Amino acid sequence: MPTLKFKYFLFLFTLLSLFSCTNTSNSADFIQKAKGRYLYNSDEVIDVYFKNDVMYMAWRGATDIKPLKINDSIFYVKEMNAKIKFLKNPADQLTYMALVPKEKDQPVTYNYKKLKDGEKVPSEYLKDNEFDKALTGYLAIKERDSLNPVIDEGNFNSLGYAALREKKYDEAINIFKINVALHPTSANVYDSLGDAFRKKGDTIQAIANYKKSLEFDSGNARAKRIISRLEKKE
């Protein structure tokens, strides 16, 4: 009986054989249909683009991922360990990157929706300092799934303090404000926002946020010390 390792190499050999016999270029109609950005998850995008009519992808920091062309409509993406095709979903008439079912009797699923031109995910708005749009996107994610790791409090805290270390005070304040909006009952988010205002030199807002932190954690000795020190300076 063939081992799993043997089956895997046989599978790769078959794919490579198919690839070697298949023209890697694509038609103009297919390129127009497939090129674009696809929503992989609530805050992550797969970018599909073409060079010399050959398909490439950018995903999770990797660029120039070159899918193996199986035929004119199906491609194998090693990094995803999946075969993909591009289909229009009859339910919304939008183009999707669909994973090809592993079994013939499995139904087609429309996995990754093609984004509209100019449409961004929240982290992209955040990177571009479009904080209101970023917040709107993150709040929508929270409404759909309050446990989504994309809106984890610690992630925003780390981003905010990274901005503080670079003395980007307004950026840090806006990031911490997003964290406050997403986690309004957390003492830590107000404490962090207080730090950002304090570093900027806005004593009034710093004190207000440290006091807000104490409403949710009356044992925050650090906040009490900072408030006492700041109030003496006023």
C-alpha positions as semicolon CSV with decimal commas, in nm:
position;residue;x (nm);y (nm);z (nm)
1;M;0,000;0,000;0,000
2;P;0,152;0,341;-0,099
3;T;0,268;0,555;0,192
4;L;0,140;0,908;0,250
5;K;0,484;1,042;0,160
6;F;0,478;0,856;-0,170
7;K;0,126;0,983;-0,246
8;Y;0,237;1,340;-0,173
9;F;0,533;1,318;-0,413
10;L;0,310;1,155;-0,673
11;F;0,064;1,443;-0,636
12;L;0,340;1,702;-0,678
13;F;0,483;1,515;-0,975
14;T;0,141;1,511;-1,140
15;L;0,098;1,883;-1,083
16;L;0,443;1,963;-1,218
17;S;0,378;1,745;-1,521
18;L;0,054;1,926;-1,588
19;F;0,223;2,260;-1,536
20;S;0,502;2,181;-1,778
21;C;0,246;2,100;-2,047
22;T;0,027;2,403;-1,981
23;N;0,071;2,749;-2,126
24;T;0,131;2,976;-1,826
25;S;-0,001;3,289;-1,997
26;N;-0,365;3,391;-1,959
27;S;-0,621;3,554;-2,184
28;A;-0,707;3,922;-2,159
29;D;-1,063;3,836;-2,053
30;F;-0,940;3,610;-1,774
31;I;-0,688;3,869;-1,653
32;Q;-0,959;4,134;-1,638
33;K;-1,182;3,898;-1,440
34;A;-0,922;3,767;-1,195
35;K;-0,691;4,058;-1,120
36;G;-0,766;4,247;-0,802
37;R;-0,772;4,216;-0,425
38;Y;-0,961;3,941;-0,244
39;L;-1,077;3,940;0,117
40;Y;-0,902;3,642;0,278
41;N;-1,042;3,718;0,622
42;S;-1,187;4,018;0,802
43;D;-0,857;4,209;0,795
44;E;-0,634;4,033;0,542
45;V;-0,614;4,056;0,163
46;I;-0,484;3,839;-0,121
47;D;-0,361;4,050;-0,412
48;V;-0,382;3,887;-0,756
49;Y;-0,187;4,052;-1,036
50;F;-0,031;3,964;-1,370
51;K;0,309;4,017;-1,528
52;N;0,346;3,933;-1,896
53;D;0,003;3,766;-1,875
54;V;0,125;3,528;-1,600
55;M;-0,058;3,520;-1,268
56;Y;0,112;3,618;-0,942
57;M;-0,015;3,670;-0,590
58;A;0,090;3,870;-0,285
59;W;-0,023;3,732;0,050
60;R;0,090;3,753;0,413
61;G;0,402;3,952;0,333
62;A;0,511;3,730;0,045
63;T;0,514;3,872;-0,308
64;D;0,546;3,716;-0,651
65;I;0,379;3,393;-0,542
66;K;0,335;3,210;-0,872
67;P;0,044;2,964;-0,875
68;L;0,078;2,654;-1,091
69;K;-0,163;2,672;-1,381
70;I;-0,353;2,343;-1,407
71;N;-0,577;2,454;-1,692
72;D;-0,738;2,774;-1,816
73;S;-0,948;2,814;-1,501
74;I;-0,781;2,622;-1,216
75;F;-0,454;2,702;-1,037
76;Y;-0,266;2,534;-0,755
77;V;-0,128;2,763;-0,482
78;K;0,143;2,584;-0,284
79;E;0,138;2,844;-0,005
80;M;-0,232;2,774;0,052
81;N;-0,208;2,402;-0,027
82;A;-0,519;2,443;-0,237
83;K;-0,646;2,467;-0,591
84;I;-0,833;2,785;-0,676
85;K;-1,058;2,919;-0,948
86;F;-1,236;3,248;-1,005
87;L;-1,616;3,242;-1,014
88;K;-1,907;3,482;-1,012
89;N;-2,139;3,414;-0,720
90;P;-2,500;3,406;-0,847
91;A;-2,619;3,527;-0,506
92;D;-2,453;3,869;-0,532
93;Q;-2,306;3,870;-0,885
94;L;-1,960;3,941;-0,744
95;T;-1,635;3,767;-0,833
96;Y;-1,484;3,531;-0,577
97;M;-1,167;3,330;-0,545
98;A;-1,307;2,985;-0,478
99;L;-1,129;2,682;-0,339
100;V;-1,178;2,383;-0,566
101;P;-1,348;2,103;-0,367
102;K;-1,122;1,810;-0,292
103;E;-1,404;1,566;-0,364
104;K;-1,614;1,573;-0,680
105;D;-1,944;1,555;-0,495
106;Q;-1,868;1,855;-0,273
107;P;-2,048;2,181;-0,356
108;V;-1,863;2,491;-0,475
109;T;-1,796;2,744;-0,199
110;Y;-1,736;3,111;-0,270
111;N;-1,452;3,175;-0,027
112;Y;-1,279;3,507;-0,090
113;K;-1,475;3,802;-0,225
114;K;-1,312;4,044;-0,468
115;L;-1,289;4,390;-0,317
116;K;-1,409;4,697;-0,500
117;D;-1,151;4,939;-0,639
118;G;-1,018;5,152;-0,355
119;E;-1,178;4,936;-0,086
120;K;-0,950;4,863;0,209
121;V;-0,952;4,645;0,518
122;P;-0,931;4,818;0,859
123;S;-0,558;4,761;0,910
124;E;-0,488;4,931;0,576
125;Y;-0,694;5,233;0,679
126;L;-0,500;5,234;1,006
127;K;-0,167;5,220;0,824
128;D;-0,276;5,514;0,607
129;N;-0,378;5,715;0,918
130;E;-0,745;5,706;0,817
131;F;-0,847;5,639;1,175
132;D;-1,223;5,702;1,145
133;K;-1,254;5,451;0,861
134;A;-1,032;5,205;1,047
135;L;-1,254;5,232;1,355
136;T;-1,569;5,182;1,148
137;G;-1,419;4,865;1,003
138;Y;-1,303;4,729;1,337
139;L;-1,640;4,800;1,499
140;A;-1,809;4,609;1,216
141;I;-1,577;4,314;1,282
142;K;-1,659;4,329;1,653
143;E;-2,031;4,330;1,577
144;R;-1,993;4,014;1,368
145;D;-1,750;3,840;1,604
146;S;-1,656;3,997;1,936
147;L;-1,382;3,735;1,988
148;N;-1,208;3,796;1,656
149;P;-0,830;3,816;1,724
150;V;-0,806;4,109;1,481
151;I;-0,960;4,335;1,747
152;D;-0,748;4,202;2,033
153;E;-0,678;4,475;2,287
154;G;-0,312;4,384;2,316
155;N;-0,250;4,428;1,944
156;F;-0,365;4,789;1,948
157;N;-0,177;4,855;2,269
158;S;0,145;4,735;2,107
159;L;0,083;4,947;1,796
160;G;0,011;5,254;2,008
161;Y;0,325;5,223;2,218
162;A;0,532;5,161;1,905
163;A;0,406;5,497;1,775
164;L;0,483;5,658;2,112
165;R;0,841;5,534;2,102
166;E;0,878;5,708;1,766
167;K;0,725;6,024;1,919
168;K;0,425;6,002;1,685
169;Y;0,195;6,128;1,957
170;D;-0,117;6,200;1,751
171;E;-0,094;5,861;1,581
172;A;-0,058;5,688;1,917
173;I;-0,356;5,880;2,057
174;N;-0,574;5,777;1,763
175;I;-0,472;5,413;1,793
176;F;-0,545;5,412;2,166
177;K;-0,881;5,582;2,098
178;I;-0,970;5,292;1,868
179;N;-0,879;5,055;2,149
180;V;-1,102;5,251;2,388
181;A;-1,393;5,230;2,143
182;L;-1,345;4,855;2,103
183;H;-1,284;4,781;2,472
184;P;-1,467;5,054;2,667
185;T;-1,466;4,868;3,000
186;S;-1,093;4,793;3,008
187;A;-0,888;4,994;3,257
188;N;-0,573;4,940;3,054
189;V;-0,695;5,116;2,738
190;Y;-0,759;5,440;2,929
191;D;-0,426;5,409;3,109
192;S;-0,250;5,379;2,772
193;L;-0,441;5,673;2,627
194;G;-0,342;5,872;2,935
195;D;0,022;5,789;2,864
196;A;-0,010;5,918;2,508
197;F;-0,168;6,246;2,616
198;R;0,094;6,286;2,889
199;K;0,378;6,233;2,640
200;K;0,219;6,490;2,411
201;G;0,201;6,738;2,697
202;D;-0,179;6,746;2,731
203;T;-0,203;6,721;3,109
204;I;-0,580;6,771;3,131
205;Q;-0,662;6,483;2,896
206;A;-0,393;6,266;3,054
207;I;-0,542;6,309;3,402
208;A;-0,895;6,251;3,271
209;N;-0,797;5,918;3,115
210;Y;-0,596;5,800;3,415
211;K;-0,901;5,873;3,631
212;K;-1,119;5,683;3,385
213;S;-0,881;5,390;3,418
214;L;-0,930;5,398;3,795
215;E;-1,307;5,363;3,748
216;F;-1,244;5,014;3,613
217;D;-0,941;4,930;3,826
218;S;-0,929;5,120;4,152
219;G;-0,608;4,939;4,243
220;N;-0,406;5,094;3,961
221;A;-0,132;5,240;4,181
222;R;0,068;5,364;3,882
223;A;-0,222;5,576;3,758
224;K;-0,270;5,722;4,106
225;R;0,098;5,820;4,129
226;I;0,094;5,984;3,787
227;I;-0,228;6,174;3,862
228;S;-0,080;6,303;4,188
229;R;0,237;6,416;4,014
230;L;0,052;6,584;3,727
231;E;-0,195;6,763;3,952
232;K;0,092;6,912;4,154
233;K;0,231;7,063;3,834
234;E;-0,093;7,240;3,747
